[in-house]
Amino acid sequence: MSRTGIANPGSFADPDPRFPFPHSPAPTRCQSEPATFDFAKGDRSGESRAATEQRLDRARQACSGCPIVKDCLRWALVNEDLTRVGVFAATTPVQRVVLRKRLADRLGPDWIDVLADQDQARRERSAAARHTPLTANQTRIVRLDRDANGPMRVPLTPAQQQRNRARLLAGLTAA
Ligand code: SF4
């Protein structure tokens, strides 16, 4: 498999859907210069070992300045079958084998599932944080209610609700 598939991640067979290939705000160097990252043939015929090493260095340097390097590495580690060759996130295939082993040692044999769960929890926290915050008046009402009634007891009787409403409105007017 050619490393150049990175220019079109959708062309890969069966990437793990829980880890979409990261979006880059600008074309990545592996998209604009795929040959630099393609080590599928090792030392290519006609390319000296020194030239291959130089190419590897160029790929690594490009990755080190890439805005999606962190998520690219995650994607490459998770999708082992799709990244058996080539440079991803400044790592070679051998380095990725070592990194996967470290992850398995740290998170257990189901480390990919653990990462997916962590991502899901992060997404849920972000979604919760995006909820519209209370307005200043709503915050004041909540505070007044807590001061007047202490922790919420359910259910409040209609008379209690009426009394609370009157108190809160009076408090708001005075504030
Ligand atoms: S980190 Fe490297 S391999 Fe990954 S998208 Fe960026 S340039 Fe490509």
PDB file of C-alpha atoms and ligand atoms in Angstrom:
ATOM      1  CA  MET A   1       0.000   0.000   0.000  1.00  0.00           C
ATOM      2  CA  SER A   2       1.298   3.429  -0.838  1.00  0.00           C
ATOM      3  CA  ARG A   3       1.740   6.013   1.872  1.00  0.00           C
ATOM      4  CA  THR A   4       0.276   8.504  -0.570  1.00  0.00           C
ATOM      5  CA  GLY A   5      -3.231   7.434   0.371  1.00  0.00           C
ATOM      6  CA  ILE A   6      -2.951  10.035   3.109  1.00  0.00           C
ATOM      7  CA  ALA A   7      -3.814  12.694   0.551  1.00  0.00           C
ATOM      8  CA  ASN A   8      -7.258  11.131   0.346  1.00  0.00           C
ATOM      9  CA  PRO A   9      -7.992   9.394   3.654  1.00  0.00           C
ATOM     10  CA  GLY A  10     -11.419   8.389   2.419  1.00  0.00           C
ATOM     11  CA  SER A  11      -9.806   6.046  -0.067  1.00  0.00           C
ATOM     12  CA  PHE A  12      -8.448   3.800   2.697  1.00  0.00           C
ATOM     13  CA  ALA A  13     -10.263   0.563   3.390  1.00  0.00           C
ATOM     14  CA  ASP A  14     -12.147   0.505   6.657  1.00  0.00           C
ATOM     15  CA  PRO A  15     -10.537   3.152   8.868  1.00  0.00           C
ATOM     16  CA  ASP A  16     -11.870   3.071  12.420  1.00  0.00           C
ATOM     17  CA  PRO A  17     -14.969   5.332  12.191  1.00  0.00           C
ATOM     18  CA  ARG A  18     -14.498   6.450  15.786  1.00  0.00           C
ATOM     19  CA  PHE A  19     -11.321   8.278  14.770  1.00  0.00           C
ATOM     20  CA  PRO A  20     -11.998  10.398  11.686  1.00  0.00           C
ATOM     21  CA  PHE A  21      -8.919  11.692   9.940  1.00  0.00           C
ATOM     22  CA  PRO A  22      -8.286  15.172  11.391  1.00  0.00           C
ATOM     23  CA  HIS A  23      -9.299  18.212   9.417  1.00  0.00           C
ATOM     24  CA  SER A  24      -6.502  20.561   8.499  1.00  0.00           C
ATOM     25  CA  PRO A  25      -7.228  24.250   7.945  1.00  0.00           C
ATOM     26  CA  ALA A  26      -4.656  24.230   5.118  1.00  0.00           C
ATOM     27  CA  PRO A  27      -3.309  21.515   2.814  1.00  0.00           C
ATOM     28  CA  THR A  28      -0.746  19.414   4.648  1.00  0.00           C
ATOM     29  CA  ARG A  29       2.730  18.793   3.315  1.00  0.00           C
ATOM     30  CA  CYS A  30       1.949  15.108   2.877  1.00  0.00           C
ATOM     31  CA  GLN A  31      -0.864  16.141   0.576  1.00  0.00           C
ATOM     32  CA  SER A  32       1.197  18.592  -1.448  1.00  0.00           C
ATOM     33  CA  GLU A  33       4.365  16.448  -1.459  1.00  0.00           C
ATOM     34  CA  PRO A  34       3.192  12.854  -1.047  1.00  0.00           C
ATOM     35  CA  ALA A  35       6.385  11.351  -2.489  1.00  0.00           C
ATOM     36  CA  THR A  36       8.397  12.759   0.403  1.00  0.00           C
ATOM     37  CA  PHE A  37       6.346  10.710   2.856  1.00  0.00           C
ATOM     38  CA  ASP A  38       6.099   7.554   0.790  1.00  0.00           C
ATOM     39  CA  PHE A  39       8.556   4.952   2.044  1.00  0.00           C
ATOM     40  CA  ALA A  40       6.577   2.016   0.746  1.00  0.00           C
ATOM     41  CA  LYS A  41       9.507   0.876  -1.331  1.00  0.00           C
ATOM     42  CA  GLY A  42      12.178   1.561   1.240  1.00  0.00           C
ATOM     43  CA  ASP A  43      15.354   2.615  -0.480  1.00  0.00           C
ATOM     44  CA  ARG A  44      13.952   3.127  -3.904  1.00  0.00           C
ATOM     45  CA  SER A  45      15.911   2.017  -6.861  1.00  0.00           C
ATOM     46  CA  GLY A  46      18.054   4.889  -7.910  1.00  0.00           C
ATOM     47  CA  GLU A  47      17.804   6.600  -4.542  1.00  0.00           C
ATOM     48  CA  SER A  48      20.829   6.322  -2.310  1.00  0.00           C
ATOM     49  CA  ARG A  49      20.480   5.575   1.356  1.00  0.00           C
ATOM     50  CA  ALA A  50      21.665   9.094   2.119  1.00  0.00           C
ATOM     51  CA  ALA A  51      18.958  10.514  -0.143  1.00  0.00           C
ATOM     52  CA  THR A  52      16.327   8.375   1.578  1.00  0.00           C
ATOM     53  CA  GLU A  53      17.518   9.613   4.968  1.00  0.00           C
ATOM     54  CA  GLN A  54      17.292  13.188   3.749  1.00  0.00           C
ATOM     55  CA  ARG A  55      13.773  12.567   2.525  1.00  0.00           C
ATOM     56  CA  LEU A  56      12.858  11.085   5.894  1.00  0.00           C
ATOM     57  CA  ASP A  57      14.254  14.161   7.611  1.00  0.00           C
ATOM     58  CA  ARG A  58      12.215  16.425   5.337  1.00  0.00           C
ATOM     59  CA  ALA A  59       9.053  14.483   6.108  1.00  0.00           C
ATOM     60  CA  ARG A  60       9.720  14.651   9.834  1.00  0.00           C
ATOM     61  CA  GLN A  61      10.351  18.368   9.728  1.00  0.00           C
ATOM     62  CA  ALA A  62       7.165  18.917   7.734  1.00  0.00           C
ATOM     63  CA  CYS A  63       5.171  16.945  10.299  1.00  0.00           C
ATOM     64  CA  SER A  64       6.660  18.841  13.201  1.00  0.00           C
ATOM     65  CA  GLY A  65       5.117  22.034  11.802  1.00  0.00           C
ATOM     66  CA  CYS A  66       1.807  20.449  10.852  1.00  0.00           C
ATOM     67  CA  PRO A  67      -1.277  21.831  12.660  1.00  0.00           C
ATOM     68  CA  ILE A  68      -2.859  18.372  12.969  1.00  0.00           C
ATOM     69  CA  VAL A  69       0.201  16.381  13.950  1.00  0.00           C
ATOM     70  CA  LYS A  70      -1.241  15.210  17.269  1.00  0.00           C
ATOM     71  CA  ASP A  71      -4.475  13.871  15.815  1.00  0.00           C
ATOM     72  CA  CYS A  72      -2.638  12.496  12.796  1.00  0.00           C
ATOM     73  CA  LEU A  73      -0.487  10.397  15.116  1.00  0.00           C
ATOM     74  CA  ARG A  74      -3.558   9.169  16.941  1.00  0.00           C
ATOM     75  CA  TRP A  75      -5.185   8.237  13.639  1.00  0.00           C
ATOM     76  CA  ALA A  76      -2.065   6.430  12.445  1.00  0.00           C
ATOM     77  CA  LEU A  77      -1.701   4.482  15.692  1.00  0.00           C
ATOM     78  CA  VAL A  78      -5.316   3.400  15.711  1.00  0.00           C
ATOM     79  CA  ASN A  79      -5.400   2.427  12.051  1.00  0.00           C
ATOM     80  CA  GLU A  80      -2.486   0.035  12.052  1.00  0.00           C
ATOM     81  CA  ASP A  81      -3.487  -1.833   8.912  1.00  0.00           C
ATOM     82  CA  LEU A  82      -3.610   1.407   6.971  1.00  0.00           C
ATOM     83  CA  THR A  83      -0.303   2.787   8.147  1.00  0.00           C
ATOM     84  CA  ARG A  84       2.122  -0.074   7.808  1.00  0.00           C
ATOM     85  CA  VAL A  85       4.350   2.029   5.586  1.00  0.00           C
ATOM     86  CA  GLY A  86       5.311   5.651   5.332  1.00  0.00           C
ATOM     87  CA  VAL A  87       5.766   8.571   7.661  1.00  0.00           C
ATOM     88  CA  PHE A  88       2.818   9.738   9.717  1.00  0.00           C
ATOM     89  CA  ALA A  89       3.168  12.483  12.288  1.00  0.00           C
ATOM     90  CA  ALA A  90       6.956  12.292  12.044  1.00  0.00           C
ATOM     91  CA  THR A  91       6.995   8.611  12.968  1.00  0.00           C
ATOM     92  CA  THR A  92       8.174   5.612  11.001  1.00  0.00           C
ATOM     93  CA  PRO A  93       6.321   2.273  11.039  1.00  0.00           C
ATOM     94  CA  VAL A  94       8.818   0.835  13.543  1.00  0.00           C
ATOM     95  CA  GLN A  95       8.361   3.783  15.882  1.00  0.00           C
ATOM     96  CA  ARG A  96       4.598   3.380  15.694  1.00  0.00           C
ATOM     97  CA  VAL A  97       4.901  -0.273  16.695  1.00  0.00           C
ATOM     98  CA  VAL A  98       6.759   0.861  19.822  1.00  0.00           C
ATOM     99  CA  LEU A  99       4.176   3.552  20.560  1.00  0.00           C
ATOM    100  CA  ARG A 100       1.288   1.078  20.202  1.00  0.00           C
ATOM    101  CA  LYS A 101       2.998  -1.261  22.628  1.00  0.00           C
ATOM    102  CA  ARG A 102       3.404   1.580  25.122  1.00  0.00           C
ATOM    103  CA  LEU A 103      -0.269   2.436  24.811  1.00  0.00           C
ATOM    104  CA  ALA A 104      -1.217  -1.200  25.373  1.00  0.00           C
ATOM    105  CA  ASP A 105       1.031  -1.318  28.447  1.00  0.00           C
ATOM    106  CA  ARG A 106      -0.533   1.845  29.832  1.00  0.00           C
ATOM    107  CA  LEU A 107      -4.195   1.396  28.868  1.00  0.00           C
ATOM    108  CA  GLY A 108      -4.501  -2.357  28.419  1.00  0.00           C
ATOM    109  CA  PRO A 109      -5.030  -4.540  25.363  1.00  0.00           C
ATOM    110  CA  ASP A 110      -8.251  -2.652  24.522  1.00  0.00           C
ATOM    111  CA  TRP A 111      -6.417   0.660  24.366  1.00  0.00           C
ATOM    112  CA  ILE A 112      -8.178   1.700  21.150  1.00  0.00           C
ATOM    113  CA  ASP A 113     -11.561   1.323  22.843  1.00  0.00           C
ATOM    114  CA  VAL A 114     -10.246   3.273  25.822  1.00  0.00           C
ATOM    115  CA  LEU A 115      -9.135   6.124  23.540  1.00  0.00           C
ATOM    116  CA  ALA A 116     -12.501   6.071  21.768  1.00  0.00           C
ATOM    117  CA  ASP A 117     -14.296   6.309  25.127  1.00  0.00           C
ATOM    118  CA  GLN A 118     -12.054   9.195  26.167  1.00  0.00           C
ATOM    119  CA  ASP A 119     -12.845  11.009  22.920  1.00  0.00           C
ATOM    120  CA  GLN A 120     -16.559  10.451  23.405  1.00  0.00           C
ATOM    121  CA  ALA A 121     -16.407  11.805  26.967  1.00  0.00           C
ATOM    122  CA  ARG A 122     -14.469  14.836  25.710  1.00  0.00           C
ATOM    123  CA  ARG A 123     -17.049  15.499  23.012  1.00  0.00           C
ATOM    124  CA  GLU A 124     -19.859  15.300  25.556  1.00  0.00           C
ATOM    125  CA  ARG A 125     -18.083  17.715  27.895  1.00  0.00           C
ATOM    126  CA  SER A 126     -17.588  20.152  25.005  1.00  0.00           C
ATOM    127  CA  ALA A 127     -21.239  19.894  24.044  1.00  0.00           C
ATOM    128  CA  ALA A 128     -22.285  20.559  27.640  1.00  0.00           C
ATOM    129  CA  ALA A 129     -19.963  23.562  27.828  1.00  0.00           C
ATOM    130  CA  ARG A 130     -21.585  25.004  24.704  1.00  0.00           C
ATOM    131  CA  HIS A 131     -24.981  25.218  26.381  1.00  0.00           C
ATOM    132  CA  THR A 132     -26.185  28.770  26.675  1.00  0.00           C
ATOM    133  CA  PRO A 133     -25.187  30.124  30.076  1.00  0.00           C
ATOM    134  CA  LEU A 134     -27.783  31.673  32.328  1.00  0.00           C
ATOM    135  CA  THR A 135     -28.412  35.375  31.864  1.00  0.00           C
ATOM    136  CA  ALA A 136     -27.542  37.711  34.719  1.00  0.00           C
ATOM    137  CA  ASN A 137     -31.210  37.911  35.747  1.00  0.00           C
ATOM    138  CA  GLN A 138     -31.629  34.133  35.659  1.00  0.00           C
ATOM    139  CA  THR A 139     -28.516  33.701  37.778  1.00  0.00           C
ATOM    140  CA  ARG A 140     -29.868  36.224  40.279  1.00  0.00           C
ATOM    141  CA  ILE A 141     -33.194  34.377  40.442  1.00  0.00           C
ATOM    142  CA  VAL A 142     -31.454  31.068  41.091  1.00  0.00           C
ATOM    143  CA  ARG A 143     -29.394  32.659  43.863  1.00  0.00           C
ATOM    144  CA  LEU A 144     -32.414  34.323  45.446  1.00  0.00           C
ATOM    145  CA  ASP A 145     -34.353  31.082  45.277  1.00  0.00           C
ATOM    146  CA  ARG A 146     -31.555  29.211  46.968  1.00  0.00           C
ATOM    147  CA  ASP A 147     -31.248  31.876  49.670  1.00  0.00           C
ATOM    148  CA  ALA A 148     -34.994  31.814  50.300  1.00  0.00           C
ATOM    149  CA  ASN A 149     -35.621  28.092  50.153  1.00  0.00           C
ATOM    150  CA  GLY A 150     -32.314  26.303  50.543  1.00  0.00           C
ATOM    151  CA  PRO A 151     -31.715  23.238  48.398  1.00  0.00           C
ATOM    152  CA  MET A 152     -34.590  22.378  46.102  1.00  0.00           C
ATOM    153  CA  ARG A 153     -37.278  20.225  47.686  1.00  0.00           C
ATOM    154  CA  VAL A 154     -39.754  18.593  45.368  1.00  0.00           C
ATOM    155  CA  PRO A 155     -42.495  18.956  44.819  1.00  0.00           C
ATOM    156  CA  LEU A 156     -43.356  22.486  45.930  1.00  0.00           C
ATOM    157  CA  THR A 157     -46.991  23.110  46.635  1.00  0.00           C
ATOM    158  CA  PRO A 158     -48.799  25.708  44.488  1.00  0.00           C
ATOM    159  CA  ALA A 159     -48.908  28.002  47.520  1.00  0.00           C
ATOM    160  CA  GLN A 160     -45.137  27.714  48.000  1.00  0.00           C
ATOM    161  CA  GLN A 161     -44.552  28.364  44.332  1.00  0.00           C
ATOM    162  CA  GLN A 162     -46.757  31.462  44.513  1.00  0.00           C
ATOM    163  CA  ARG A 163     -44.928  32.704  47.579  1.00  0.00           C
ATOM    164  CA  ASN A 164     -41.529  32.085  46.051  1.00  0.00           C
ATOM    165  CA  ARG A 165     -42.484  33.864  42.860  1.00  0.00           C
ATOM    166  CA  ALA A 166     -43.590  36.898  44.837  1.00  0.00           C
ATOM    167  CA  ARG A 167     -40.365  36.910  46.849  1.00  0.00           C
ATOM    168  CA  LEU A 168     -38.192  36.570  43.800  1.00  0.00           C
ATOM    169  CA  LEU A 169     -39.955  39.331  41.927  1.00  0.00           C
ATOM    170  CA  ALA A 170     -39.658  41.554  44.974  1.00  0.00           C
ATOM    171  CA  GLY A 171     -35.968  40.715  45.223  1.00  0.00           C
ATOM    172  CA  LEU A 172     -35.393  41.454  41.565  1.00  0.00           C
ATOM    173  CA  THR A 173     -37.162  44.780  41.825  1.00  0.00           C
ATOM    174  CA  ALA A 174     -35.089  45.744  44.828  1.00  0.00           C
ATOM    175  CA  ALA A 175     -31.808  44.597  43.277  1.00  0.00           C
TER     176      ALA A 175
HETATM  177  S1  SF4 B   1       1.485  15.316  10.631  1.00  0.00           S
HETATM  178 FE1  SF4 B   1       2.676  14.809   8.800  1.00  0.00          FE
HETATM  179  S2  SF4 B   1       1.728  12.961   7.994  1.00  0.00           S
HETATM  180 FE2  SF4 B   1       0.273  13.864   9.423  1.00  0.00          FE
HETATM  181  S3  SF4 B   1      -1.085  15.157   8.180  1.00  0.00           S
HETATM  182 FE3  SF4 B   1       0.583  16.455   8.933  1.00  0.00          FE
HETATM  183  S4  SF4 B   1       2.163  16.424   7.332  1.00  0.00           S
HETATM  184 FE4  SF4 B   1       0.770  14.698   6.963  1.00  0.00          FE
END
